[in-house]
Coordinates of C-alpha atoms and ligand atoms in Angstrom, one line a residue:
M25 CA 0.0 0.0 0.0
E26 CA 1.2 3.5 -0.9
N27 CA 1.0 5.6 2.2
K28 CA -0.6 9.0 2.1
Y29 CA -1.0 11.3 5.1
F30 CA -3.2 14.1 6.5
T31 CA -1.7 16.8 8.6
L32 CA -3.7 17.2 11.8
N33 CA -4.5 20.7 13.3
N34 CA -1.4 20.3 15.6
G35 CA 1.0 19.5 12.8
V36 CA 1.1 15.7 13.5
K37 CA 1.0 13.6 10.3
M38 CA -1.7 10.8 10.3
P39 CA -2.0 8.1 7.6
C40 CA -5.1 8.5 5.4
C41 CA -5.8 4.7 5.8
G42 CA -5.4 2.3 8.8
L43 CA -6.6 -1.1 9.9
G44 CA -9.6 -1.3 12.3
V45 CA -9.7 -4.1 14.8
F46 CA -13.2 -3.8 16.3
Q47 CA -14.7 -7.3 16.8
N48 CA -11.3 -8.9 16.0
K49 CA -11.5 -10.6 19.4
D50 CA -9.4 -13.7 19.0
P51 CA -5.9 -12.6 20.2
K52 CA -3.9 -14.7 17.7
L53 CA -6.0 -13.6 14.8
C54 CA -5.9 -10.0 15.8
E55 CA -2.1 -10.1 16.1
K56 CA -1.8 -11.8 12.7
S57 CA -4.1 -9.2 11.1
V58 CA -2.1 -6.3 12.4
I59 CA 1.2 -7.8 11.3
C60 CA -0.3 -8.6 7.9
A61 CA -1.5 -5.0 7.5
I62 CA 1.9 -3.6 8.5
E63 CA 3.6 -6.0 6.1
N64 CA 1.3 -4.7 3.4
G65 CA 2.3 -1.1 4.1
Y66 CA -0.4 0.0 6.6
R67 CA 1.1 2.3 9.2
M68 CA -2.1 3.1 11.3
I69 CA -3.9 0.8 13.6
D70 CA -7.2 1.7 15.3
T71 CA -8.1 -0.1 18.5
A72 CA -10.0 0.9 21.7
A73 CA -9.9 -0.1 25.4
V74 CA -13.4 -1.6 25.1
Y75 CA -12.4 -3.8 22.1
G76 CA -10.4 -6.0 24.5
N77 CA -7.6 -6.5 22.0
E78 CA -5.0 -3.8 22.9
A79 CA -2.7 -6.5 24.2
A80 CA -2.8 -8.4 20.9
V81 CA -2.2 -5.1 19.0
G82 CA 0.7 -4.4 21.4
R83 CA 2.3 -7.8 20.6
A84 CA 1.9 -7.2 16.9
I85 CA 3.6 -3.8 17.2
K86 CA 6.5 -5.4 19.1
N87 CA 6.9 -8.2 16.6
C88 CA 6.2 -6.5 13.3
G89 CA 9.8 -5.3 12.7
V90 CA 8.8 -1.8 11.8
P91 CA 10.2 1.0 14.1
R92 CA 7.6 2.4 16.6
E93 CA 8.0 5.9 15.3
E94 CA 6.8 4.8 11.8
L95 CA 3.5 3.6 13.2
F96 CA 0.4 5.6 14.1
I97 CA -1.5 3.9 16.9
T98 CA -5.0 5.1 18.0
T99 CA -6.9 3.9 21.0
K100 CA -9.9 5.2 22.8
L101 CA -11.2 6.1 26.2
W102 CA -14.4 4.3 27.1
F103 CA -17.3 6.4 28.5
A104 CA -17.1 4.7 32.0
D105 CA -13.6 6.2 32.3
C106 CA -14.7 9.6 31.2
G107 CA -13.5 11.7 34.2
Y108 CA -10.2 13.4 35.1
K109 CA -8.5 10.8 37.3
K110 CA -10.2 7.9 35.5
A111 CA -9.0 9.1 32.1
K112 CA -5.4 9.2 33.3
K113 CA -5.6 5.7 34.8
A114 CA -7.3 4.4 31.6
L115 CA -4.6 5.8 29.4
E116 CA -1.9 4.2 31.6
R117 CA -3.8 0.8 31.3
S118 CA -4.0 1.2 27.5
L119 CA -0.3 2.1 27.2
K120 CA 0.7 -0.9 29.3
K121 CA -1.4 -3.3 27.2
L122 CA -0.1 -1.8 24.0
R123 CA 3.5 -1.9 25.4
L124 CA 4.0 1.8 24.4
D125 CA 5.3 4.9 26.0
Y126 CA 2.9 7.0 24.0
V127 CA -0.1 6.7 21.6
D128 CA -0.4 8.8 18.5
L129 CA -4.1 9.5 18.8
Y130 CA -6.3 9.1 21.9
L131 CA -10.1 9.6 21.4
I132 CA -13.0 10.0 23.7
H133 CA -15.0 7.0 22.4
E134 CA -18.5 8.4 23.0
P135 CA -19.9 11.8 24.3
Y136 CA -21.0 10.5 27.7
G137 CA -19.7 10.9 31.2
W138 CA -17.5 13.8 32.4
V139 CA -16.2 14.7 29.0
K140 CA -14.7 18.0 29.9
N141 CA -12.8 16.6 32.9
A142 CA -11.5 13.8 30.7
W143 CA -10.4 16.3 28.1
R144 CA -8.5 18.3 30.7
A145 CA -6.6 15.1 31.7
M146 CA -5.9 14.3 28.0
Q147 CA -4.6 17.8 27.4
E148 CA -2.2 17.3 30.3
C149 CA -1.1 13.9 28.9
V150 CA -0.3 15.6 25.6
R151 CA 2.0 18.0 27.4
E152 CA 3.6 15.0 29.3
G153 CA 4.4 13.4 25.9
K154 CA 2.0 10.4 26.5
I155 CA -0.3 11.3 23.5
R156 CA 0.6 13.1 20.3
A157 CA -2.9 14.1 19.3
I158 CA -6.3 14.0 21.0
G159 CA -9.7 13.8 19.5
V160 CA -13.2 12.5 19.9
S161 CA -15.5 9.9 18.4
N162 CA -19.3 9.9 17.8
F163 CA -19.6 13.6 18.7
G164 CA -22.2 15.8 17.0
I165 CA -21.9 19.5 16.3
K166 CA -23.5 20.5 19.7
E167 CA -21.2 18.2 21.7
L168 CA -18.1 19.5 19.9
E169 CA -19.1 23.1 20.4
N170 CA -19.6 22.4 24.1
L171 CA -16.2 20.7 24.4
I172 CA -14.3 23.3 22.4
K173 CA -15.7 26.1 24.6
G174 CA -12.9 26.7 27.1
A175 CA -10.6 23.9 25.9
E176 CA -6.9 24.6 25.3
I177 CA -6.7 22.0 22.5
V178 CA -9.3 21.7 19.7
P179 CA -9.9 18.0 18.9
A180 CA -7.7 16.9 16.0
V181 CA -10.1 14.1 14.8
N182 CA -13.8 13.1 15.1
Q183 CA -14.2 9.4 14.3
I184 CA -17.8 8.9 13.2
E185 CA -20.0 6.3 11.4
L186 CA -19.6 7.2 7.8
H187 CA -20.4 5.2 4.7
P188 CA -22.4 5.6 1.4
F189 CA -25.7 5.0 3.3
Y190 CA -24.9 7.6 5.9
A191 CA -22.9 10.4 4.3
R192 CA -23.2 13.2 7.0
K193 CA -22.3 16.0 4.7
E194 CA -23.3 18.7 7.1
L195 CA -21.2 17.3 9.9
I196 CA -18.2 16.9 7.6
K197 CA -18.6 20.6 6.5
Y198 CA -18.7 21.7 10.1
L199 CA -15.6 19.6 11.0
E200 CA -13.7 21.1 8.0
S201 CA -14.7 24.6 9.3
R202 CA -13.2 23.8 12.7
G203 CA -10.0 22.1 11.3
I204 CA -11.1 18.7 12.7
L205 CA -10.3 15.7 10.6
P206 CA -13.3 13.4 10.0
E207 CA -12.4 9.7 10.2
A208 CA -14.9 7.0 9.0
W209 CA -15.8 4.1 11.2
A210 CA -17.7 1.3 9.5
P211 CA -16.7 2.6 6.1
F212 CA -18.4 -0.6 4.7
A213 CA -21.4 -0.3 7.0
E214 CA -20.1 -3.5 8.4
G215 CA -21.4 -5.2 5.3
K216 CA -25.0 -4.2 6.0
L217 CA -27.6 -3.7 3.3
D218 CA -25.5 -5.9 1.0
I219 CA -23.2 -3.0 0.4
F220 CA -20.5 -5.0 -1.4
R221 CA -23.2 -6.0 -4.0
N222 CA -24.9 -2.6 -4.3
P223 CA -25.5 -2.0 -8.1
V224 CA -24.4 1.6 -8.1
I225 CA -21.1 0.8 -6.3
C226 CA -20.5 -2.3 -8.3
G227 CA -21.2 -0.5 -11.6
I228 CA -18.5 2.1 -10.7
A229 CA -16.1 -0.7 -9.6
E230 CA -16.6 -2.5 -12.9
K231 CA -15.9 0.7 -14.9
H232 CA -12.6 1.3 -12.9
G233 CA -11.5 -2.3 -12.8
C234 CA -11.5 -2.4 -9.0
T235 CA -13.6 -3.8 -6.2
A236 CA -16.7 -2.4 -4.4
A237 CA -14.6 -2.0 -1.2
Q238 CA -12.0 0.1 -3.1
V239 CA -14.7 2.3 -4.6
I240 CA -16.2 3.0 -1.1
L241 CA -12.8 3.8 0.4
A242 CA -11.9 6.0 -2.6
W243 CA -15.2 7.9 -2.2
L244 CA -14.4 8.6 1.4
H245 CA -10.8 9.6 0.6
A246 CA -12.0 12.0 -2.1
Q247 CA -14.0 13.9 0.6
G248 CA -10.9 14.3 2.8
V249 CA -12.0 11.6 5.3
A250 CA -9.5 9.1 7.0
V251 CA -10.6 5.5 6.8
I252 CA -10.0 2.4 9.0
P253 CA -11.5 -0.6 7.2
K254 CA -11.5 -3.7 9.3
S255 CA -10.6 -7.2 8.0
S256 CA -9.0 -10.2 9.4
K257 CA -8.4 -11.8 6.0
P258 CA -5.0 -11.1 4.4
E259 CA -6.4 -10.8 0.8
R260 CA -9.0 -8.3 1.9
I261 CA -6.5 -6.3 4.0
R262 CA -4.3 -6.0 0.8
E263 CA -7.3 -5.2 -1.4
N264 CA -8.5 -2.5 1.0
G265 CA -5.1 -0.9 1.2
E266 CA -4.9 -0.6 -2.6
F267 CA -7.8 1.9 -3.0
F268 CA -5.5 4.9 -3.6
K269 CA -5.1 3.8 -7.2
V270 CA -8.9 4.4 -7.9
N271 CA -9.6 7.9 -9.3
L272 CA -13.4 8.5 -9.1
S273 CA -15.0 11.0 -11.4
D274 CA -17.3 13.8 -10.1
E275 CA -20.1 11.8 -11.7
D276 CA -19.1 8.6 -9.7
I277 CA -19.1 10.7 -6.5
V278 CA -22.5 12.1 -7.1
A279 CA -23.9 8.6 -7.9
I280 CA -22.5 7.3 -4.6
D281 CA -23.8 10.4 -2.7
S282 CA -27.3 9.5 -3.9
L283 CA -27.2 6.3 -1.7
D284 CA -27.3 8.4 1.5
R285 CA -30.3 7.4 3.7
G286 CA -29.6 10.2 6.2
E287 CA -29.6 8.0 9.3
S288 CA -27.4 5.6 11.2
L289 CA -27.5 1.9 10.6
F290 CA -26.4 1.2 14.1
P291 CA -28.9 1.2 17.0
W292 CA -26.6 2.9 19.5
D293 CA -26.4 6.0 17.3
K294 CA -30.2 6.1 17.2
G295 CA -30.3 6.6 20.9
Y296 CA -31.6 3.2 22.3
K297 CA -28.6 3.0 24.6
V298 CA -28.2 6.7 25.3
P299 CA -30.2 6.9 28.5
L300 CA -28.5 3.8 29.9
R301 CA -25.0 5.1 29.0
K302 CA -25.8 8.5 30.5
T303 CA -26.9 6.8 33.7
L304 CA -23.8 4.6 33.8
G305 CA -21.7 7.6 33.2
F306 CA -23.0 9.1 36.4
F307 CA -22.0 6.0 38.4
H308 CA -18.5 6.2 37.2
L309 CA -17.9 9.8 38.1
G310 CA -14.1 9.7 38.7
V311 CA -13.8 13.5 38.6
Ligands
NAP402 N1 -15.5 4.8 17.3 C1 -16.5 4.0 17.2 O1 -17.5 4.0 17.9 C2 -16.3 2.8 16.3 C3 -17.4 1.9 16.0 C4 -17.2 0.9 15.2 C5 -16.0 0.7 14.5 N2 -14.9 1.5 14.8 C6 -13.6 1.4 14.1 O2 -13.8 1.4 12.7 C7 -13.3 0.2 12.2 C8 -14.0 -0.2 10.9 O3 -15.4 -0.4 11.2 P1 -16.1 -1.8 11.4 O4 -15.1 -2.9 11.7 O5 -17.2 -1.7 12.3 O6 -16.7 -2.2 10.0 P2 -16.3 -2.1 8.5 O7 -14.8 -1.8 8.3 O8 -17.3 -1.2 7.8 O9 -16.6 -3.6 8.0 C9 -15.9 -4.7 8.4 C10 -16.6 -5.9 7.8 O10 -16.4 -5.9 6.3 C11 -15.8 -7.1 5.9 N3 -14.8 -6.8 4.9 C12 -13.7 -6.0 5.0 N4 -13.1 -5.8 3.9 C13 -13.8 -6.4 2.9 C14 -13.7 -6.6 1.5 N5 -12.7 -6.0 0.8 N6 -14.7 -7.3 0.9 C15 -15.7 -7.9 1.6 N7 -15.9 -7.8 2.9 C16 -14.9 -7.1 3.6 C17 -15.1 -7.7 7.2 O11 -15.0 -9.1 7.2 P3 -13.6 -9.9 7.4 O12 -13.0 -9.4 8.7 O13 -14.1 -11.3 7.5 O14 -12.8 -9.6 6.2 C18 -16.1 -7.2 8.3 O15 -17.2 -8.1 8.4 C19 -13.4 -0.8 13.4 O16 -12.7 -2.0 13.2 C20 -12.9 0.0 14.5 O17 -11.5 0.1 14.5 C21 -15.1 2.6 15.7

């Protein structure tokens, strides 16, 4: 894979494409997938405390043979640890599991709990050299505006659900205006709605002599969005990493834009779990 980079709002360079490891729970398979990705040129890995695979990612980083400073490692703070002291402890736990002295990007996983206190802790960890860039995930415009008010550091990244069925143009525009990089989770909608056999996407793939997965990633990249496709299969990891060769026309982009349904495909984004998470957030004050 050819590596391309975005420059974050603090000057740190972040690869445009990385490997996601959500639901890659088997430690051996997860370690193998990360090593396979790195061997195929990936330099960014996206994990989270709540995925339960930071230790496997850590082993892969140690055994991959690529110097640490060439890699870009993202992990995330779970909402139950969203407080000042809890965030600091959670970062230490993640660093230990990952066998690292610092992470490249640390994200607040969801906008629940004592977000502002966690952010204060994360800002301090940046100054202490334990994190190179901080950001958020699953934040809407209101939540971002609230966080930015009074913050010393503006989030570098907002990692959000983003795929052809949920294109979120307004949020992307807002993020651009604030200098926050959008990063797509579930770029393939986790395979929902038969995305890999969608006639519009497959028609464009046929025209360009590439795969549906590559068309989707190229469409996101064309909008200035970072991508972290997940696969545990070597041939798919390779395939996904090769999307930079696909040059979509304006017409292709408009055709894919037309697939937007304007709503999340995942229940937690529709609010089913929000009251529960808000309540739990209170029980884990940790301020
Ligand atoms: N911040 C958040 O709240 C949040 C939430 C969800 C995910 N994420 C991050 O975003 C990453 C990506 O999202 P995701 O894992 O949910 O879903 P995804 O990347 O949209 O889809 C992954 C699914 O697509 C399959 N797949 C991958 N490449 C393929 C290809 N070329 N052809 C056909 N099928 C293919 C994978 O199967 P195989 O593995 O069998 O290949 C897997 O079932 C995650 O791994 C995680 O790091 C973040």
